[in-house]
GROMACS .gro file of C-alpha atoms in nm:
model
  380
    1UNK     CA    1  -7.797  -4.235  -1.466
    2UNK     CA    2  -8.126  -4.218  -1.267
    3UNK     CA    3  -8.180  -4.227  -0.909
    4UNK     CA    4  -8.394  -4.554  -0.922
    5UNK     CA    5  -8.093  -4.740  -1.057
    6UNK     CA    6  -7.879  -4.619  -0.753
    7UNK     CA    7  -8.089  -4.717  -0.548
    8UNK     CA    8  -8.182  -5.040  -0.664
    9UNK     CA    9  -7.800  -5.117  -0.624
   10UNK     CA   10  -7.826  -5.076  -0.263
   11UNK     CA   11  -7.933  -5.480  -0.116
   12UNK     CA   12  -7.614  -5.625  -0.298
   13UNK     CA   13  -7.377  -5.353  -0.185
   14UNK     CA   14  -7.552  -5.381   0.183
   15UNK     CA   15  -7.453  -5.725   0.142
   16UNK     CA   16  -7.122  -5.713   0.031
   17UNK     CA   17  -7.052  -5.520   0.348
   18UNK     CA   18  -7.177  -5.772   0.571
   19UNK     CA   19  -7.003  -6.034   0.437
   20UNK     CA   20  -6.646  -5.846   0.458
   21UNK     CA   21  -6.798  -5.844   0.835
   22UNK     CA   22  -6.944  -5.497   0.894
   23UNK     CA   23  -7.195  -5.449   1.194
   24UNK     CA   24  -7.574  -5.414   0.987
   25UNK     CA   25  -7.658  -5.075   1.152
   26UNK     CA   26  -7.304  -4.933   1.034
   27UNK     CA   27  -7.260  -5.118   0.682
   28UNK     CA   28  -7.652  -4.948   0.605
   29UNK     CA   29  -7.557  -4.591   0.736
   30UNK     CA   30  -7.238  -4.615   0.518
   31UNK     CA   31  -7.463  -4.735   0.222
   32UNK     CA   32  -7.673  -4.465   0.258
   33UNK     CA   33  -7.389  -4.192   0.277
   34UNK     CA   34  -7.273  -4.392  -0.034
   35UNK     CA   35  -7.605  -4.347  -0.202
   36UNK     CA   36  -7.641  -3.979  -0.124
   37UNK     CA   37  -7.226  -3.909  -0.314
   38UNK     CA   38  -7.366  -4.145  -0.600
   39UNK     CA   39  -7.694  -3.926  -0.673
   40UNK     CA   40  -7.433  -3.603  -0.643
   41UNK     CA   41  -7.159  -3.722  -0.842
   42UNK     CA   42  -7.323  -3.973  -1.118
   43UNK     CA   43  -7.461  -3.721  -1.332
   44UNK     CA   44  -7.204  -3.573  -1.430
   45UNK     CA   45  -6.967  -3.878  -1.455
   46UNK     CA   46  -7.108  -4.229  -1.442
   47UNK     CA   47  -6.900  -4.472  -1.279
   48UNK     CA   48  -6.811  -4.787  -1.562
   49UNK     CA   49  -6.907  -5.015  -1.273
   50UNK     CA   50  -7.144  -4.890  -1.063
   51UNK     CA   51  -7.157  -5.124  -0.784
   52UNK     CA   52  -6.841  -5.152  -0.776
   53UNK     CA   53  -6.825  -4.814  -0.681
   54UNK     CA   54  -7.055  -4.837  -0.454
   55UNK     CA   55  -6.878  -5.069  -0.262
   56UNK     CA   56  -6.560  -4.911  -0.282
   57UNK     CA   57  -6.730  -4.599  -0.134
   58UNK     CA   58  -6.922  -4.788   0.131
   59UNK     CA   59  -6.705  -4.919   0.249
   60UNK     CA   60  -6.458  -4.630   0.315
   61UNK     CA   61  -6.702  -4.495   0.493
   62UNK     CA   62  -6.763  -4.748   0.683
   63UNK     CA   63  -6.414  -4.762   0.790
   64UNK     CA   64  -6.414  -4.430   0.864
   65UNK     CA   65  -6.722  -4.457   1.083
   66UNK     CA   66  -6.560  -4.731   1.234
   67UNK     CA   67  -6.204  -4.567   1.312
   68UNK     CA   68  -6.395  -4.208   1.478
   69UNK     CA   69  -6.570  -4.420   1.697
   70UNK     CA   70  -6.284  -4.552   1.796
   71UNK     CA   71  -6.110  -4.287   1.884
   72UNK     CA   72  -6.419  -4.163   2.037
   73UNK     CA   73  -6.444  -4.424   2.285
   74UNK     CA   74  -6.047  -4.419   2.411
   75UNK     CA   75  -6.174  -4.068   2.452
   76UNK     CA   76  -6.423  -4.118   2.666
   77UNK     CA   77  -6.219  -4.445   2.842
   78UNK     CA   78  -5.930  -4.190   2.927
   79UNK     CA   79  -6.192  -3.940   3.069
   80UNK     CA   80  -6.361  -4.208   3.252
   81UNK     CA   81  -5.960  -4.295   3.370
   82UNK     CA   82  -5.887  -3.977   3.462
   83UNK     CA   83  -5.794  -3.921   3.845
   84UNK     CA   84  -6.021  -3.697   4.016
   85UNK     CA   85  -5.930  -3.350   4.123
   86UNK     CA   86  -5.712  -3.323   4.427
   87UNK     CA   87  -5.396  -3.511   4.557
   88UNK     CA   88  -5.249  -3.760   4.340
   89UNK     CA   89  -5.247  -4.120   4.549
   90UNK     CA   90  -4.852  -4.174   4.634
   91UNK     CA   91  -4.807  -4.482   4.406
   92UNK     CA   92  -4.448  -4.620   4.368
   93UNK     CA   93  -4.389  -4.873   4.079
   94UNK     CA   94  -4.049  -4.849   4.092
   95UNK     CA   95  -3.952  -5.220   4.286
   96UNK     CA   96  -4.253  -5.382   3.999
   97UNK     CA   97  -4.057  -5.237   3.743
   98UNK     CA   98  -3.766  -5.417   3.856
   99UNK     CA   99  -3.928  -5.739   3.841
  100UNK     CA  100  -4.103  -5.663   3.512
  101UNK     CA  101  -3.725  -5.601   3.354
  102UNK     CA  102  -3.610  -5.923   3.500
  103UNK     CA  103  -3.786  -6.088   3.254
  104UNK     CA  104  -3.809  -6.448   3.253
  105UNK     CA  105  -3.693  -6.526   2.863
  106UNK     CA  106  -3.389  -6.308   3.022
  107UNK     CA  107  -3.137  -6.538   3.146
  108UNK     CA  108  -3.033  -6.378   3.518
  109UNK     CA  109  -2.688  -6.210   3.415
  110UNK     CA  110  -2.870  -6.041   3.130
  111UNK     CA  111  -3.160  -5.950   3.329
  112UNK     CA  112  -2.945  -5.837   3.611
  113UNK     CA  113  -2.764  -5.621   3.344
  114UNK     CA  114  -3.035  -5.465   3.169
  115UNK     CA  115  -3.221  -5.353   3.482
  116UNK     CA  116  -2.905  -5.197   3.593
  117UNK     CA  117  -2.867  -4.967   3.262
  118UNK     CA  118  -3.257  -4.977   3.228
  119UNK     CA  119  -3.403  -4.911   3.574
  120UNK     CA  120  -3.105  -4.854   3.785
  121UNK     CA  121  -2.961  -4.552   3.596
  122UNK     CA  122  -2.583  -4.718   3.568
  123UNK     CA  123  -2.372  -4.691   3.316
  124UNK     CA  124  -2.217  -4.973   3.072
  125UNK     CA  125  -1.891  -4.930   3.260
  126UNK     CA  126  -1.995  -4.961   3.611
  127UNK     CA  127  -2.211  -5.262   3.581
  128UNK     CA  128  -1.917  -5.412   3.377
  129UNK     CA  129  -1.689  -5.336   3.670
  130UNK     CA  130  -1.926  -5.488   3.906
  131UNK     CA  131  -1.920  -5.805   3.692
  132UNK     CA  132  -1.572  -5.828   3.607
  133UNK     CA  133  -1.594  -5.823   3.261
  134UNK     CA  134  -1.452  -5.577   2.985
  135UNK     CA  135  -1.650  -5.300   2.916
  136UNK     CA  136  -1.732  -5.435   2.559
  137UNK     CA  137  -1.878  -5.774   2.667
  138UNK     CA  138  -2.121  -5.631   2.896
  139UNK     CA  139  -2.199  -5.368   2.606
  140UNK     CA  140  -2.289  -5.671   2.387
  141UNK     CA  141  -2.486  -5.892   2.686
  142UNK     CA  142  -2.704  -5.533   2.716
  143UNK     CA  143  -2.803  -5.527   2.391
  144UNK     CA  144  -2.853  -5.893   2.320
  145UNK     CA  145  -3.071  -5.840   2.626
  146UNK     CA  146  -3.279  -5.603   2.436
  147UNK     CA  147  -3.296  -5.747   2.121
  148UNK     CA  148  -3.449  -6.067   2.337
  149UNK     CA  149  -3.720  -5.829   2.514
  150UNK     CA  150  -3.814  -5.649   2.176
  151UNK     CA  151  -4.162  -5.705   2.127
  152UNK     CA  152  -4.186  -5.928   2.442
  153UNK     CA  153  -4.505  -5.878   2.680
  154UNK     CA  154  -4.385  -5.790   2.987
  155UNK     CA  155  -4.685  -5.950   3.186
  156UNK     CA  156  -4.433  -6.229   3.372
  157UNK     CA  157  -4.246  -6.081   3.642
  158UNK     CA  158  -3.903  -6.209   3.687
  159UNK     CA  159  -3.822  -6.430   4.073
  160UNK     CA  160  -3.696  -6.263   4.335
  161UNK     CA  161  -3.347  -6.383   4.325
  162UNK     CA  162  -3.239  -6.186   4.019
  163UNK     CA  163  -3.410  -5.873   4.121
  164UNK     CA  164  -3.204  -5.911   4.514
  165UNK     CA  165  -2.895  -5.937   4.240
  166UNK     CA  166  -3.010  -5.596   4.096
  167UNK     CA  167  -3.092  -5.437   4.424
  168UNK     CA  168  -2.761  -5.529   4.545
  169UNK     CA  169  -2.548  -5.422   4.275
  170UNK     CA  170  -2.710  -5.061   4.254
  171UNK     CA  171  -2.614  -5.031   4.656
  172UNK     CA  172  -2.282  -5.112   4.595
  173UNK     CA  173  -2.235  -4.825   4.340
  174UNK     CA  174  -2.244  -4.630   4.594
  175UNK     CA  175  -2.366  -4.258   4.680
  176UNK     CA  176  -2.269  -4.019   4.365
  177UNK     CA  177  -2.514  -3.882   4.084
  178UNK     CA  178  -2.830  -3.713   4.170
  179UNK     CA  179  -3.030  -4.019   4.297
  180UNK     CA  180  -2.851  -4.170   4.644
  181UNK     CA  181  -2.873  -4.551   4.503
  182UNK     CA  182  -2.762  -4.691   4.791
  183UNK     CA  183  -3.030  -4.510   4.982
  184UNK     CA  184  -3.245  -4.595   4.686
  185UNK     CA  185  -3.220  -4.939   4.698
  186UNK     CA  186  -3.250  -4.958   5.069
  187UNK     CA  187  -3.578  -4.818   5.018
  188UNK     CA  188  -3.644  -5.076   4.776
  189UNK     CA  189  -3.568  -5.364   4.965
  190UNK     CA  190  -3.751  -5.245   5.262
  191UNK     CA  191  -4.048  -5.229   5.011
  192UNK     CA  192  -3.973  -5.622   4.863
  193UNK     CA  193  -3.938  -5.723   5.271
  194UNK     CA  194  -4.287  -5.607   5.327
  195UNK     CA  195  -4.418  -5.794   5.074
  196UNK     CA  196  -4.200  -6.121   4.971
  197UNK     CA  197  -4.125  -6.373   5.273
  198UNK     CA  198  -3.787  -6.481   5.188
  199UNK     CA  199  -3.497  -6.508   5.414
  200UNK     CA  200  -3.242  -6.358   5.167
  201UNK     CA  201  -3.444  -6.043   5.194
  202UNK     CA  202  -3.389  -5.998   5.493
  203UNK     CA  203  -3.068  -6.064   5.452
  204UNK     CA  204  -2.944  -5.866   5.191
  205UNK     CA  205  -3.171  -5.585   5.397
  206UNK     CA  206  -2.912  -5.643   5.698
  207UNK     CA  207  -2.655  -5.617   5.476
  208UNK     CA  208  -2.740  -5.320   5.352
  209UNK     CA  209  -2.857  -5.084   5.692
  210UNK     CA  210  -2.540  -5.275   5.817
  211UNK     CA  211  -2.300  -5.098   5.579
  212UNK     CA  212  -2.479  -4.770   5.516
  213UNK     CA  213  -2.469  -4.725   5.901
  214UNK     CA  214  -2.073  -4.660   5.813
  215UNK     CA  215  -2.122  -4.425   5.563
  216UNK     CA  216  -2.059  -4.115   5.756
  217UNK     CA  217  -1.749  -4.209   5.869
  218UNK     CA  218  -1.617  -4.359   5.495
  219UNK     CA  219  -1.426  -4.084   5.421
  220UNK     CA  220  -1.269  -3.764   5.598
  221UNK     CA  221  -1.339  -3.424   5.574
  222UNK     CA  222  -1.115  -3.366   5.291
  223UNK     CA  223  -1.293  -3.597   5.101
  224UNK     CA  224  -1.018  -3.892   5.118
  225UNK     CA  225  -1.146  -4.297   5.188
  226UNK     CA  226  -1.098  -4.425   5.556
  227UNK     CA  227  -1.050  -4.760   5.567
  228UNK     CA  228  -1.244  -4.947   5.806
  229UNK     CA  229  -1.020  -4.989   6.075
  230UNK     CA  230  -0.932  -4.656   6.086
  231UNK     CA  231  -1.267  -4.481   6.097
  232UNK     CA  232  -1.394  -4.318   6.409
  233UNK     CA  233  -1.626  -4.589   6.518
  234UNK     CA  234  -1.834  -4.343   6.691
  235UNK     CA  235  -1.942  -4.136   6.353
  236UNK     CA  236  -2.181  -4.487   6.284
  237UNK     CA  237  -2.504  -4.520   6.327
  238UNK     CA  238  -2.593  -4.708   6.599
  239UNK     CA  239  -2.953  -4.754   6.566
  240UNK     CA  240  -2.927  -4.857   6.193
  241UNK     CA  241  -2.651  -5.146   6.308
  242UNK     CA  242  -2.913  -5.221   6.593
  243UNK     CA  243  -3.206  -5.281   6.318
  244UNK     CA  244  -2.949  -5.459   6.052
  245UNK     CA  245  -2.884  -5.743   6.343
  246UNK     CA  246  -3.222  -5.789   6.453
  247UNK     CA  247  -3.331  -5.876   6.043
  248UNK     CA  248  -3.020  -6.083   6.012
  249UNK     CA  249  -3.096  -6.292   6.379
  250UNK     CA  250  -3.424  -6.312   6.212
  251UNK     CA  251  -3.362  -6.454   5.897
  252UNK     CA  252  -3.078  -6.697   6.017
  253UNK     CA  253  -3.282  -6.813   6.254
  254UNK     CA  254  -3.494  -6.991   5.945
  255UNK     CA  255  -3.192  -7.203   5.901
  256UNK     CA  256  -3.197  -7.121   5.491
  257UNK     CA  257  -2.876  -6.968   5.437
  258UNK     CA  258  -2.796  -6.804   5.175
  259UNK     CA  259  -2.509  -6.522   5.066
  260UNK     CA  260  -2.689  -6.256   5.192
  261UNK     CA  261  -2.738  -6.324   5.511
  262UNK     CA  262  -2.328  -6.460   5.514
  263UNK     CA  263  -2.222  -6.115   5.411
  264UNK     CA  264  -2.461  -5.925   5.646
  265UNK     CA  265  -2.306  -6.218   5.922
  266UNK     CA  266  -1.963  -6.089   5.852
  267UNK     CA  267  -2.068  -5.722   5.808
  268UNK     CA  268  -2.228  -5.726   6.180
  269UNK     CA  269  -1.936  -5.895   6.341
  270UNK     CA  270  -1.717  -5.558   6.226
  271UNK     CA  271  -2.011  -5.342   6.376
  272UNK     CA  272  -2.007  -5.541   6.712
  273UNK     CA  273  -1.625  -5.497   6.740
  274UNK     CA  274  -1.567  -5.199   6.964
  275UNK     CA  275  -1.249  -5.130   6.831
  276UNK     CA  276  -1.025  -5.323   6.565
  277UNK     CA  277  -0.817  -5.481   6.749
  278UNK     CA  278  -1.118  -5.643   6.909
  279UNK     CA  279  -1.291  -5.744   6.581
  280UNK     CA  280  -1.356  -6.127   6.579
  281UNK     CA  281  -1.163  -6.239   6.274
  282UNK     CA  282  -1.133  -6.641   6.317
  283UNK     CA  283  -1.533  -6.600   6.315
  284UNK     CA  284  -1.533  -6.344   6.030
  285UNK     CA  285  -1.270  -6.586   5.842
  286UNK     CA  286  -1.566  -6.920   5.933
  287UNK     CA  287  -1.845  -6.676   5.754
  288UNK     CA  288  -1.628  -6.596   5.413
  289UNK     CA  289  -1.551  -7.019   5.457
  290UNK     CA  290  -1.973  -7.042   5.417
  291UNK     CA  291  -1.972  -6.763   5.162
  292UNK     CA  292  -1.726  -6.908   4.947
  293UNK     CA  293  -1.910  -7.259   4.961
  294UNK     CA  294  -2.241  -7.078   4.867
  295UNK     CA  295  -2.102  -6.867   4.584
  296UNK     CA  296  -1.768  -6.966   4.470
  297UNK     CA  297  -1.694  -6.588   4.391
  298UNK     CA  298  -1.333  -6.527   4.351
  299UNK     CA  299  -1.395  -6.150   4.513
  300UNK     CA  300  -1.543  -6.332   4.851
  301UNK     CA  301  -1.155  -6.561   4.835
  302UNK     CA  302  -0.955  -6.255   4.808
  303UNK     CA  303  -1.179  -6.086   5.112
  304UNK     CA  304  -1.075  -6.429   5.267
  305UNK     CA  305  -0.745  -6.391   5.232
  306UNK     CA  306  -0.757  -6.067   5.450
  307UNK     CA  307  -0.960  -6.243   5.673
  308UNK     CA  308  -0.696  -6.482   5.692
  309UNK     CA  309  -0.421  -6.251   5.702
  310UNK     CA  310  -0.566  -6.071   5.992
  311UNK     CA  311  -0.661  -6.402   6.225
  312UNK     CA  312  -0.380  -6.635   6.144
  313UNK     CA  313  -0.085  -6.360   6.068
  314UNK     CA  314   0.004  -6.155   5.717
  315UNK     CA  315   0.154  -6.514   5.544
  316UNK     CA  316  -0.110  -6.696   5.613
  317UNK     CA  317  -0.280  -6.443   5.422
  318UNK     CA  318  -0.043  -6.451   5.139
  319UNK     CA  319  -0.021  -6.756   5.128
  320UNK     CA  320  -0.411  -6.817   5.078
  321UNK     CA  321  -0.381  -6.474   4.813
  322UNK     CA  322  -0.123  -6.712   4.606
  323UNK     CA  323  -0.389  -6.931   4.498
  324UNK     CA  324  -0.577  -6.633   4.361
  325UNK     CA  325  -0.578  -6.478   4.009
  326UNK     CA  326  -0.358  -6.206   4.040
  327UNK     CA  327  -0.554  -6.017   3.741
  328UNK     CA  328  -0.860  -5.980   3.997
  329UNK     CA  329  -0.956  -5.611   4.071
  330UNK     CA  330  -0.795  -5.514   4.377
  331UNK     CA  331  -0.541  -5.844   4.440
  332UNK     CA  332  -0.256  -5.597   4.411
  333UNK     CA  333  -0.382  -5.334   4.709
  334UNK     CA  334  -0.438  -5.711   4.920
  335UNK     CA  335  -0.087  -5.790   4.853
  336UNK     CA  336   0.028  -5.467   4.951
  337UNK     CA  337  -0.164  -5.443   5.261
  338UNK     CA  338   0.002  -5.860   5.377
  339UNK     CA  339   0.363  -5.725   5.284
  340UNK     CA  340   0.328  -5.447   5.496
  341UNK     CA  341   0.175  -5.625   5.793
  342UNK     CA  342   0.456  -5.881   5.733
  343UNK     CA  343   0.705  -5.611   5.767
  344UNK     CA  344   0.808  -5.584   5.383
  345UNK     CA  345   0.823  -5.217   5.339
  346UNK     CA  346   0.975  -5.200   4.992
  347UNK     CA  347   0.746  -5.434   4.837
  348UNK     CA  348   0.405  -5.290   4.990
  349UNK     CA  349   0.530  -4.943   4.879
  350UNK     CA  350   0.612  -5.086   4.520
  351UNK     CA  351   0.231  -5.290   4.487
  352UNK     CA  352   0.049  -4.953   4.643
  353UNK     CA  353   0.200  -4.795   4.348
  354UNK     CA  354   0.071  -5.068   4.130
  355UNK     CA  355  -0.261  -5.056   4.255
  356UNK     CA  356  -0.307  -4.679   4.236
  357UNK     CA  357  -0.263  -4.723   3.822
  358UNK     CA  358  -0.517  -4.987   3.837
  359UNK     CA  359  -0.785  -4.822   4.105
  360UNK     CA  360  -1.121  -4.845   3.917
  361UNK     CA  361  -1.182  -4.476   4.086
  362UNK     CA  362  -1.018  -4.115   4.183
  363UNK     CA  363  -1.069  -4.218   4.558
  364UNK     CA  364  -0.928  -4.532   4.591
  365UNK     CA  365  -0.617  -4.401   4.359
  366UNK     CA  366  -0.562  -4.132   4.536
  367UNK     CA  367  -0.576  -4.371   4.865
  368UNK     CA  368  -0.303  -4.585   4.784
  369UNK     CA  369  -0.104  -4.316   4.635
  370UNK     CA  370  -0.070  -4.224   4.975
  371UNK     CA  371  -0.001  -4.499   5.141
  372UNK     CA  372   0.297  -4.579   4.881
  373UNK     CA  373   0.446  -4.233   4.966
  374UNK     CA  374   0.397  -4.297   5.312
  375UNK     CA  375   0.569  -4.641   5.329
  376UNK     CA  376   0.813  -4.460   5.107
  377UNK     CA  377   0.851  -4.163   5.368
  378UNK     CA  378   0.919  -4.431   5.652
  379UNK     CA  379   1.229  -4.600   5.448
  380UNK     CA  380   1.419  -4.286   5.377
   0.00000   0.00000   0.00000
């Protein structure tokens, strides 16, 4: 087969790769690298259809072309990307990330949940505990959660509300692992406040410096929990209780209340109390009245009913605990803590007890553990 006939070949299979929508300049070089293997090759075995195999071979090379400059251009984009020599610019995506995973085909439970296990670092079982729900359920709301967000853009950031739900759920975790969360997501807020004006920001950023000013004096040397009218008032940090009321006069000064700034309202009035004795309970009992109207949580009622128990005497507190599910976490060490106040001795001991089996952690078992032997200790 002759060189003339190759060539005279080439128009139609130029054509053929224009039409399958090949740039002109390309389709012709990859004819031409076509031509050259056809001169090479032909000789020795003809093709049955030779512009069909011309075609075939044009336009694999024109897809190869087409694929190494390609990759030659992210090439050069990356270079082009590349930070310049020297200190890398401090950059912090961490609080966008937040809102990215609180994605709005998410509804807010599942968001809330995901970007605890996802962002937040927590495991299944604490963010379970935090909602009050087996460890299973939440197991299942996680991954239906990612099964929703699989192959999802995330170019819509989810609203602020949802990711204050997140922020405020990784504080309450507390201060174990290697990350400080509550510190963490302190940090975080602080960064949200700067840039989002919303009064439940602030808020929940009271709330926060408000409890964390405490920390130091949480738990004894030994390691054990001090409960909060026991701990040496002047372990706290002043200037962080000083900061958390001037955001909270702040934001309820905006008149758009919301459960953050209730908590952080209730959370001040125990820092302005010199002492316990002197802590202002009928207010503190008003405040859990507003945050029980805004959330209808039954954890904010059974905080109530110690409220209650402290302002208008231990039945009064009992009494408001008996309309409570007795299955919620911690209704057993409230019940305790009323029987003893009210002077019932063999019952607190015998509900500490209880409790201790059902304490969600070593701390808090090991707390009332004690306090049943010591109620114990006092009857024999």
């Amino acid at each position: 087969m002759d060189e003339a006939l190759i060539r005279s070949l080439t128009p139609s299979v130029l054509t053929v790769l224009v039409r399958r929508g090949a740039d002109f300049a390309a389709a012709e070089d990859a004819v031409q690298d076509a031509l050259v293997e056809a001169v090479r090759g032909w000789p020795d075995d003809p093709p049955r259809d030779p512009k069909g195999w011309l075609v075939t071979v044009a336009w694999r090379r024109f897809l190869d072309a087409a694929r190494a400059d390609t990759a030659r251009r992210r090439r050069e984009d990356r270079v082009e990307e590349e930070p310049v020599p020297g200190p890398a610019p401090d950059v912090d995506d961490t609080l966008q990330l937040y809102f990215l995973c609180a994605h709005p085909s998410l509804t807010p439970s599942s968001a809330v949940a995901l970007t605890l296990r996802a962002v937040g670092g927590l495991t299944t079982r604490q963010i379970a505990q935090a909602y009050l729900v087996p460890e299973a359920t939440m197991a299942q709301r996680i991954s239906r959660a990612k099964r929703t967000v699989s192959g999802v853009r995330f170019d819509r950031p989810g609203d602020v509300a949802t990711v204050l739900r997140v922020l405020y759920l990784v504080f309450n975790e507390g201060y174990s692992g290697d990350v400080d969360l509550a510190a963490e997501a302190i940090r975080l807020t602080r960064q949200l406040a700067a840039s989002v004006d919303h009064p439940e920001v602030a808020g929940l950023l009271a709330l926060m410096l408000l409890h964390h000013a405490r920390r130091a004096a949480r738990t004894a040397p030994d390691g054990s929990l001090v409960p909060l009218a026991q701990q040496d008032r002047g372990r706290w940090d002043t200037a962080s209780i000083a900061e958390g009321v001037r955001i909270l006069q702040a934001a309820l000064a905006r008149d758009r209340l919301g459960e953050f700034q209730a908590q952080a309202a209730i959370a001040a009035l125990h820092a302005d109390a010199p002492t316990a004795e002197e802590t202002d309970w009928v207010q503190i009992v008003e405040w859990y009245d507003e945050l029980a109207r805004l959330t209808d949580n039954p954890v904010v009622r059974l905080n109530r009913a110690v409220a209650v128990g402290e302002a208008d005497g231990p039945r009064a507190g009992l009494a408001a605990l008996a309309a409570l599910d007795d299955a919620l976490p911690r209704h057993t060490a409230v019940a305790a803590y009323l029987h003893e106040r009210d002077g019932d001795l063999d019952t607190a001991a015998r509900l500490y007890a209880e409790a201790a089996h059902k304490a969600p952690d070593l701390a808090e078992r090991d707390h009332l553990t004690r306090q049943a032997a010591r109620l114990n200790s006092r009857r024999r």
